[in-house]
Amino acid sequence: ARAARANADAVEAYRRYGFFESAPLTAAYALAEWADSEFLADPTNPQRALQILDEALRIAPQGQNGDTFRRLHTAELKTTYLLAGGREDDARTILRSYDARADAHELDRRIAALYTDVGTRVIRRPIWDLPEALSTWSERALELDPGNADATKALKRLQLQP
């Protein structure tokens, strides 16, 4: 929560000093950092992170650098936030838009990897602070990709909870 507040303050300073107009890519990265810290503060409620990230995607400038920013942050962060919020179909649509040649099995593997990424990022918390959704994300990752070792580890860690 402290990181989210610090990032929010930094974004506000960027707005105040005109960086949104003079350095939109820098401002977009600052917004993306804020979005991610909001997500990590409460991964089971990613709506605020999605709103902030959508603003970052909107203000990123046209051209190669802005396009790269949008592609990476949509394919990685936005899909992760959508999955954490139970919006797997929306995440799958985004991934399919980046690689229309990917078959259903390949998309399942990518979705499983993203679910695992969500779990890996939050499993670093103390065991008493792990969200209940972690088991749901890990179980879904294993359903989509039974060989996903990180999802298996996450479920084993959850079984150790008192």
JSON list of C-alpha atoms in Angstrom, two decimals:
[
{"chain": "A", "resi": 1, "resn": "ALA", "atom": "CA", "xyz": [0.00, 0.00, 0.00]},
{"chain": "A", "resi": 2, "resn": "ARG", "atom": "CA", "xyz": [2.91, 2.36, 0.73]},
{"chain": "A", "resi": 3, "resn": "ALA", "atom": "CA", "xyz": [4.39, 1.70, -2.72]},
{"chain": "A", "resi": 4, "resn": "ALA", "atom": "CA", "xyz": [1.04, 2.47, -4.33]},
{"chain": "A", "resi": 5, "resn": "ARG", "atom": "CA", "xyz": [0.80, 5.76, -2.41]},
{"chain": "A", "resi": 6, "resn": "ALA", "atom": "CA", "xyz": [4.37, 6.72, -3.34]},
{"chain": "A", "resi": 7, "resn": "ASN", "atom": "CA", "xyz": [3.72, 5.93, -7.01]},
{"chain": "A", "resi": 8, "resn": "ALA", "atom": "CA", "xyz": [0.46, 7.88, -6.92]},
{"chain": "A", "resi": 9, "resn": "ASP", "atom": "CA", "xyz": [2.36, 10.87, -5.51]},
{"chain": "A", "resi": 10, "resn": "ALA", "atom": "CA", "xyz": [4.97, 10.57, -8.26]},
{"chain": "A", "resi": 11, "resn": "VAL", "atom": "CA", "xyz": [2.28, 10.50, -10.95]},
{"chain": "A", "resi": 12, "resn": "GLU", "atom": "CA", "xyz": [0.64, 13.55, -9.43]},
{"chain": "A", "resi": 13, "resn": "ALA", "atom": "CA", "xyz": [3.98, 15.37, -9.57]},
{"chain": "A", "resi": 14, "resn": "TYR", "atom": "CA", "xyz": [4.34, 14.35, -13.23]},
{"chain": "A", "resi": 15, "resn": "ARG", "atom": "CA", "xyz": [0.91, 15.87, -13.91]},
{"chain": "A", "resi": 16, "resn": "ARG", "atom": "CA", "xyz": [1.69, 19.03, -11.97]},
{"chain": "A", "resi": 17, "resn": "TYR", "atom": "CA", "xyz": [4.98, 19.63, -13.77]},
{"chain": "A", "resi": 18, "resn": "GLY", "atom": "CA", "xyz": [3.60, 18.96, -17.25]},
{"chain": "A", "resi": 19, "resn": "PHE", "atom": "CA", "xyz": [5.32, 15.65, -18.00]},
{"chain": "A", "resi": 20, "resn": "PHE", "atom": "CA", "xyz": [2.08, 14.20, -19.34]},
{"chain": "A", "resi": 21, "resn": "GLU", "atom": "CA", "xyz": [2.35, 16.69, -22.18]},
{"chain": "A", "resi": 22, "resn": "SER", "atom": "CA", "xyz": [6.13, 17.07, -22.54]},
{"chain": "A", "resi": 23, "resn": "ALA", "atom": "CA", "xyz": [7.20, 13.47, -21.83]},
{"chain": "A", "resi": 24, "resn": "PRO", "atom": "CA", "xyz": [4.13, 11.24, -22.32]},
{"chain": "A", "resi": 25, "resn": "LEU", "atom": "CA", "xyz": [6.11, 7.98, -22.51]},
{"chain": "A", "resi": 26, "resn": "THR", "atom": "CA", "xyz": [7.79, 8.74, -19.18]},
{"chain": "A", "resi": 27, "resn": "ALA", "atom": "CA", "xyz": [4.39, 9.56, -17.69]},
{"chain": "A", "resi": 28, "resn": "ALA", "atom": "CA", "xyz": [2.97, 6.32, -19.14]},
{"chain": "A", "resi": 29, "resn": "TYR", "atom": "CA", "xyz": [5.72, 4.31, -17.44]},
{"chain": "A", "resi": 30, "resn": "ALA", "atom": "CA", "xyz": [5.03, 6.10, -14.16]},
{"chain": "A", "resi": 31, "resn": "LEU", "atom": "CA", "xyz": [1.34, 5.25, -14.48]},
{"chain": "A", "resi": 32, "resn": "ALA", "atom": "CA", "xyz": [2.18, 1.62, -15.24]},
{"chain": "A", "resi": 33, "resn": "GLU", "atom": "CA", "xyz": [4.34, 1.44, -12.10]},
{"chain": "A", "resi": 34, "resn": "TRP", "atom": "CA", "xyz": [1.49, 2.89, -10.08]},
{"chain": "A", "resi": 35, "resn": "ALA", "atom": "CA", "xyz": [-0.95, 0.41, -11.61]},
{"chain": "A", "resi": 36, "resn": "ASP", "atom": "CA", "xyz": [1.30, -2.49, -10.74]},
{"chain": "A", "resi": 37, "resn": "SER", "atom": "CA", "xyz": [1.80, -1.34, -7.15]},
{"chain": "A", "resi": 38, "resn": "GLU", "atom": "CA", "xyz": [-1.99, -0.96, -6.78]},
{"chain": "A", "resi": 39, "resn": "PHE", "atom": "CA", "xyz": [-2.40, -4.48, -8.14]},
{"chain": "A", "resi": 40, "resn": "LEU", "atom": "CA", "xyz": [0.17, -5.95, -5.78]},
{"chain": "A", "resi": 41, "resn": "ALA", "atom": "CA", "xyz": [-1.46, -4.17, -2.84]},
{"chain": "A", "resi": 42, "resn": "ASP", "atom": "CA", "xyz": [-4.75, -5.97, -3.57]},
{"chain": "A", "resi": 43, "resn": "PRO", "atom": "CA", "xyz": [-4.43, -8.57, -6.34]},
{"chain": "A", "resi": 44, "resn": "THR", "atom": "CA", "xyz": [-7.94, -9.90, -5.84]},
{"chain": "A", "resi": 45, "resn": "ASN", "atom": "CA", "xyz": [-9.42, -6.50, -6.72]},
{"chain": "A", "resi": 46, "resn": "PRO", "atom": "CA", "xyz": [-7.57, -5.34, -9.85]},
{"chain": "A", "resi": 47, "resn": "GLN", "atom": "CA", "xyz": [-10.13, -2.77, -11.02]},
{"chain": "A", "resi": 48, "resn": "ARG", "atom": "CA", "xyz": [-8.13, 0.25, -9.85]},
{"chain": "A", "resi": 49, "resn": "ALA", "atom": "CA", "xyz": [-4.95, -1.15, -11.42]},
{"chain": "A", "resi": 50, "resn": "LEU", "atom": "CA", "xyz": [-6.81, -1.68, -14.71]},
{"chain": "A", "resi": 51, "resn": "GLN", "atom": "CA", "xyz": [-8.11, 1.91, -14.69]},
{"chain": "A", "resi": 52, "resn": "ILE", "atom": "CA", "xyz": [-4.64, 3.33, -14.09]},
{"chain": "A", "resi": 53, "resn": "LEU", "atom": "CA", "xyz": [-3.04, 1.07, -16.69]},
{"chain": "A", "resi": 54, "resn": "ASP", "atom": "CA", "xyz": [-5.69, 2.02, -19.25]},
{"chain": "A", "resi": 55, "resn": "GLU", "atom": "CA", "xyz": [-4.74, 5.67, -18.72]},
{"chain": "A", "resi": 56, "resn": "ALA", "atom": "CA", "xyz": [-1.08, 4.77, -19.28]},
{"chain": "A", "resi": 57, "resn": "LEU", "atom": "CA", "xyz": [-1.97, 2.96, -22.51]},
{"chain": "A", "resi": 58, "resn": "ARG", "atom": "CA", "xyz": [-3.99, 5.98, -23.68]},
{"chain": "A", "resi": 59, "resn": "ILE", "atom": "CA", "xyz": [-1.28, 8.56, -23.09]},
{"chain": "A", "resi": 60, "resn": "ALA", "atom": "CA", "xyz": [1.63, 6.56, -24.52]},
{"chain": "A", "resi": 61, "resn": "PRO", "atom": "CA", "xyz": [2.70, 8.44, -27.66]},
{"chain": "A", "resi": 62, "resn": "GLN", "atom": "CA", "xyz": [2.34, 7.18, -31.18]},
{"chain": "A", "resi": 63, "resn": "GLY", "atom": "CA", "xyz": [5.45, 5.75, -32.78]},
{"chain": "A", "resi": 64, "resn": "GLN", "atom": "CA", "xyz": [7.72, 2.82, -32.12]},
{"chain": "A", "resi": 65, "resn": "ASN", "atom": "CA", "xyz": [8.40, 3.47, -28.42]},
{"chain": "A", "resi": 66, "resn": "GLY", "atom": "CA", "xyz": [4.76, 4.09, -27.57]},
{"chain": "A", "resi": 67, "resn": "ASP", "atom": "CA", "xyz": [3.63, 1.12, -29.63]},
{"chain": "A", "resi": 68, "resn": "THR", "atom": "CA", "xyz": [6.15, -1.12, -27.86]},
{"chain": "A", "resi": 69, "resn": "PHE", "atom": "CA", "xyz": [4.98, 0.18, -24.49]},
{"chain": "A", "resi": 70, "resn": "ARG", "atom": "CA", "xyz": [1.34, -0.52, -25.37]},
{"chain": "A", "resi": 71, "resn": "ARG", "atom": "CA", "xyz": [2.07, -3.99, -26.72]},
{"chain": "A", "resi": 72, "resn": "LEU", "atom": "CA", "xyz": [4.15, -5.11, -23.73]},
{"chain": "A", "resi": 73, "resn": "HIS", "atom": "CA", "xyz": [1.96, -3.60, -21.05]},
{"chain": "A", "resi": 74, "resn": "THR", "atom": "CA", "xyz": [-1.22, -4.92, -22.63]},
{"chain": "A", "resi": 75, "resn": "ALA", "atom": "CA", "xyz": [0.11, -8.42, -23.27]},
{"chain": "A", "resi": 76, "resn": "GLU", "atom": "CA", "xyz": [1.70, -8.75, -19.84]},
{"chain": "A", "resi": 77, "resn": "LEU", "atom": "CA", "xyz": [0.18, -6.49, -17.20]},
{"chain": "A", "resi": 78, "resn": "LYS", "atom": "CA", "xyz": [-3.34, -5.97, -18.50]},
{"chain": "A", "resi": 79, "resn": "THR", "atom": "CA", "xyz": [-3.90, -9.66, -19.20]},
{"chain": "A", "resi": 80, "resn": "THR", "atom": "CA", "xyz": [-2.56, -10.51, -15.74]},
{"chain": "A", "resi": 81, "resn": "TYR", "atom": "CA", "xyz": [-4.91, -8.03, -14.07]},
{"chain": "A", "resi": 82, "resn": "LEU", "atom": "CA", "xyz": [-7.83, -9.33, -16.12]},
{"chain": "A", "resi": 83, "resn": "LEU", "atom": "CA", "xyz": [-7.11, -12.91, -15.07]},
{"chain": "A", "resi": 84, "resn": "ALA", "atom": "CA", "xyz": [-6.85, -11.93, -11.41]},
{"chain": "A", "resi": 85, "resn": "GLY", "atom": "CA", "xyz": [-10.24, -10.28, -11.78]},
{"chain": "A", "resi": 86, "resn": "GLY", "atom": "CA", "xyz": [-11.83, -13.41, -13.28]},
{"chain": "A", "resi": 87, "resn": "ARG", "atom": "CA", "xyz": [-11.90, -12.11, -16.85]},
{"chain": "A", "resi": 88, "resn": "GLU", "atom": "CA", "xyz": [-10.11, -14.96, -18.61]},
{"chain": "A", "resi": 89, "resn": "ASP", "atom": "CA", "xyz": [-12.04, -14.55, -21.86]},
{"chain": "A", "resi": 90, "resn": "ASP", "atom": "CA", "xyz": [-10.93, -10.91, -22.15]},
{"chain": "A", "resi": 91, "resn": "ALA", "atom": "CA", "xyz": [-7.30, -11.89, -21.48]},
{"chain": "A", "resi": 92, "resn": "ARG", "atom": "CA", "xyz": [-7.53, -14.67, -24.07]},
{"chain": "A", "resi": 93, "resn": "THR", "atom": "CA", "xyz": [-8.93, -12.21, -26.64]},
{"chain": "A", "resi": 94, "resn": "ILE", "atom": "CA", "xyz": [-5.98, -9.87, -26.09]},
{"chain": "A", "resi": 95, "resn": "LEU", "atom": "CA", "xyz": [-3.45, -12.67, -26.43]},
{"chain": "A", "resi": 96, "resn": "ARG", "atom": "CA", "xyz": [-5.15, -13.95, -29.57]},
{"chain": "A", "resi": 97, "resn": "SER", "atom": "CA", "xyz": [-5.01, -10.45, -31.08]},
{"chain": "A", "resi": 98, "resn": "TYR", "atom": "CA", "xyz": [-1.22, -10.51, -30.75]},
{"chain": "A", "resi": 99, "resn": "ASP", "atom": "CA", "xyz": [-0.81, -13.95, -32.32]},
{"chain": "A", "resi": 100, "resn": "ALA", "atom": "CA", "xyz": [-3.71, -15.08, -34.45]},
{"chain": "A", "resi": 101, "resn": "ARG", "atom": "CA", "xyz": [-1.76, -18.22, -35.40]},
{"chain": "A", "resi": 102, "resn": "ALA", "atom": "CA", "xyz": [-1.67, -19.53, -31.83]},
{"chain": "A", "resi": 103, "resn": "ASP", "atom": "CA", "xyz": [-3.90, -22.57, -31.44]},
{"chain": "A", "resi": 104, "resn": "ALA", "atom": "CA", "xyz": [-6.11, -23.22, -28.42]},
{"chain": "A", "resi": 105, "resn": "HIS", "atom": "CA", "xyz": [-3.43, -25.34, -26.71]},
{"chain": "A", "resi": 106, "resn": "GLU", "atom": "CA", "xyz": [-0.81, -22.60, -27.07]},
{"chain": "A", "resi": 107, "resn": "LEU", "atom": "CA", "xyz": [-3.24, -19.99, -25.73]},
{"chain": "A", "resi": 108, "resn": "ASP", "atom": "CA", "xyz": [-4.01, -22.26, -22.77]},
{"chain": "A", "resi": 109, "resn": "ARG", "atom": "CA", "xyz": [-0.29, -22.51, -22.00]},
{"chain": "A", "resi": 110, "resn": "ARG", "atom": "CA", "xyz": [0.08, -18.72, -22.16]},
{"chain": "A", "resi": 111, "resn": "ILE", "atom": "CA", "xyz": [-2.95, -18.16, -19.94]},
{"chain": "A", "resi": 112, "resn": "ALA", "atom": "CA", "xyz": [-1.60, -20.76, -17.48]},
{"chain": "A", "resi": 113, "resn": "ALA", "atom": "CA", "xyz": [1.75, -18.95, -17.42]},
{"chain": "A", "resi": 114, "resn": "LEU", "atom": "CA", "xyz": [-0.01, -15.67, -16.65]},
{"chain": "A", "resi": 115, "resn": "TYR", "atom": "CA", "xyz": [-2.05, -17.24, -13.84]},
{"chain": "A", "resi": 116, "resn": "THR", "atom": "CA", "xyz": [1.21, -18.61, -12.50]},
{"chain": "A", "resi": 117, "resn": "ASP", "atom": "CA", "xyz": [2.79, -15.18, -12.78]},
{"chain": "A", "resi": 118, "resn": "VAL", "atom": "CA", "xyz": [0.01, -13.72, -10.65]},
{"chain": "A", "resi": 119, "resn": "GLY", "atom": "CA", "xyz": [0.61, -16.44, -8.06]},
{"chain": "A", "resi": 120, "resn": "THR", "atom": "CA", "xyz": [4.38, -16.08, -8.15]},
{"chain": "A", "resi": 121, "resn": "ARG", "atom": "CA", "xyz": [4.14, -12.36, -7.57]},
{"chain": "A", "resi": 122, "resn": "VAL", "atom": "CA", "xyz": [1.86, -12.63, -4.52]},
{"chain": "A", "resi": 123, "resn": "ILE", "atom": "CA", "xyz": [3.28, -15.80, -2.99]},
{"chain": "A", "resi": 124, "resn": "ARG", "atom": "CA", "xyz": [6.21, -13.80, -1.65]},
{"chain": "A", "resi": 125, "resn": "ARG", "atom": "CA", "xyz": [3.88, -12.47, 1.03]},
{"chain": "A", "resi": 126, "resn": "PRO", "atom": "CA", "xyz": [3.77, -13.94, 4.51]},
{"chain": "A", "resi": 127, "resn": "ILE", "atom": "CA", "xyz": [1.71, -17.11, 4.42]},
{"chain": "A", "resi": 128, "resn": "TRP", "atom": "CA", "xyz": [-1.05, -15.53, 6.55]},
{"chain": "A", "resi": 129, "resn": "ASP", "atom": "CA", "xyz": [-1.40, -12.72, 4.01]},
{"chain": "A", "resi": 130, "resn": "LEU", "atom": "CA", "xyz": [-1.88, -14.86, 0.90]},
{"chain": "A", "resi": 131, "resn": "PRO", "atom": "CA", "xyz": [-5.17, -14.25, -0.90]},
{"chain": "A", "resi": 132, "resn": "GLU", "atom": "CA", "xyz": [-7.58, -17.16, -1.08]},
{"chain": "A", "resi": 133, "resn": "ALA", "atom": "CA", "xyz": [-7.71, -16.63, -4.83]},
{"chain": "A", "resi": 134, "resn": "LEU", "atom": "CA", "xyz": [-4.13, -17.90, -5.10]},
{"chain": "A", "resi": 135, "resn": "SER", "atom": "CA", "xyz": [-5.36, -21.48, -4.98]},
{"chain": "A", "resi": 136, "resn": "THR", "atom": "CA", "xyz": [-7.98, -20.71, -7.65]},
{"chain": "A", "resi": 137, "resn": "TRP", "atom": "CA", "xyz": [-5.35, -19.15, -9.94]},
{"chain": "A", "resi": 138, "resn": "SER", "atom": "CA", "xyz": [-2.94, -22.04, -9.40]},
{"chain": "A", "resi": 139, "resn": "GLU", "atom": "CA", "xyz": [-5.62, -24.69, -9.92]},
{"chain": "A", "resi": 140, "resn": "ARG", "atom": "CA", "xyz": [-6.72, -22.99, -13.14]},
{"chain": "A", "resi": 141, "resn": "ALA", "atom": "CA", "xyz": [-3.10, -22.84, -14.34]},
{"chain": "A", "resi": 142, "resn": "LEU", "atom": "CA", "xyz": [-2.76, -26.59, -13.75]},
{"chain": "A", "resi": 143, "resn": "GLU", "atom": "CA", "xyz": [-6.06, -27.26, -15.48]},
{"chain": "A", "resi": 144, "resn": "LEU", "atom": "CA", "xyz": [-4.82, -25.40, -18.57]},
{"chain": "A", "resi": 145, "resn": "ASP", "atom": "CA", "xyz": [-1.23, -26.71, -18.38]},
{"chain": "A", "resi": 146, "resn": "PRO", "atom": "CA", "xyz": [-0.86, -29.80, -16.14]},
{"chain": "A", "resi": 147, "resn": "GLY", "atom": "CA", "xyz": [2.93, -29.60, -16.33]},
{"chain": "A", "resi": 148, "resn": "ASN", "atom": "CA", "xyz": [3.12, -26.11, -14.81]},
{"chain": "A", "resi": 149, "resn": "ALA", "atom": "CA", "xyz": [5.67, -26.61, -12.00]},
{"chain": "A", "resi": 150, "resn": "ASP", "atom": "CA", "xyz": [5.25, -23.14, -10.48]},
{"chain": "A", "resi": 151, "resn": "ALA", "atom": "CA", "xyz": [1.51, -23.64, -10.04]},
{"chain": "A", "resi": 152, "resn": "THR", "atom": "CA", "xyz": [2.20, -26.97, -8.35]},
{"chain": "A", "resi": 153, "resn": "LYS", "atom": "CA", "xyz": [4.65, -25.26, -5.96]},
{"chain": "A", "resi": 154, "resn": "ALA", "atom": "CA", "xyz": [2.10, -22.57, -5.14]},
{"chain": "A", "resi": 155, "resn": "LEU", "atom": "CA", "xyz": [-0.55, -25.14, -4.27]},
{"chain": "A", "resi": 156, "resn": "LYS", "atom": "CA", "xyz": [1.93, -27.04, -2.08]},
{"chain": "A", "resi": 157, "resn": "ARG", "atom": "CA", "xyz": [2.79, -23.83, -0.22]},
{"chain": "A", "resi": 158, "resn": "LEU", "atom": "CA", "xyz": [-0.90, -23.17, 0.35]},
{"chain": "A", "resi": 159, "resn": "GLN", "atom": "CA", "xyz": [-1.31, -26.67, 1.81]},
{"chain": "A", "resi": 160, "resn": "LEU", "atom": "CA", "xyz": [1.26, -25.70, 4.44]},
{"chain": "A", "resi": 161, "resn": "GLN", "atom": "CA", "xyz": [-0.96, -22.93, 5.77]},
{"chain": "A", "resi": 162, "resn": "PRO", "atom": "CA", "xyz": [-2.20, -23.42, 9.33]}
]
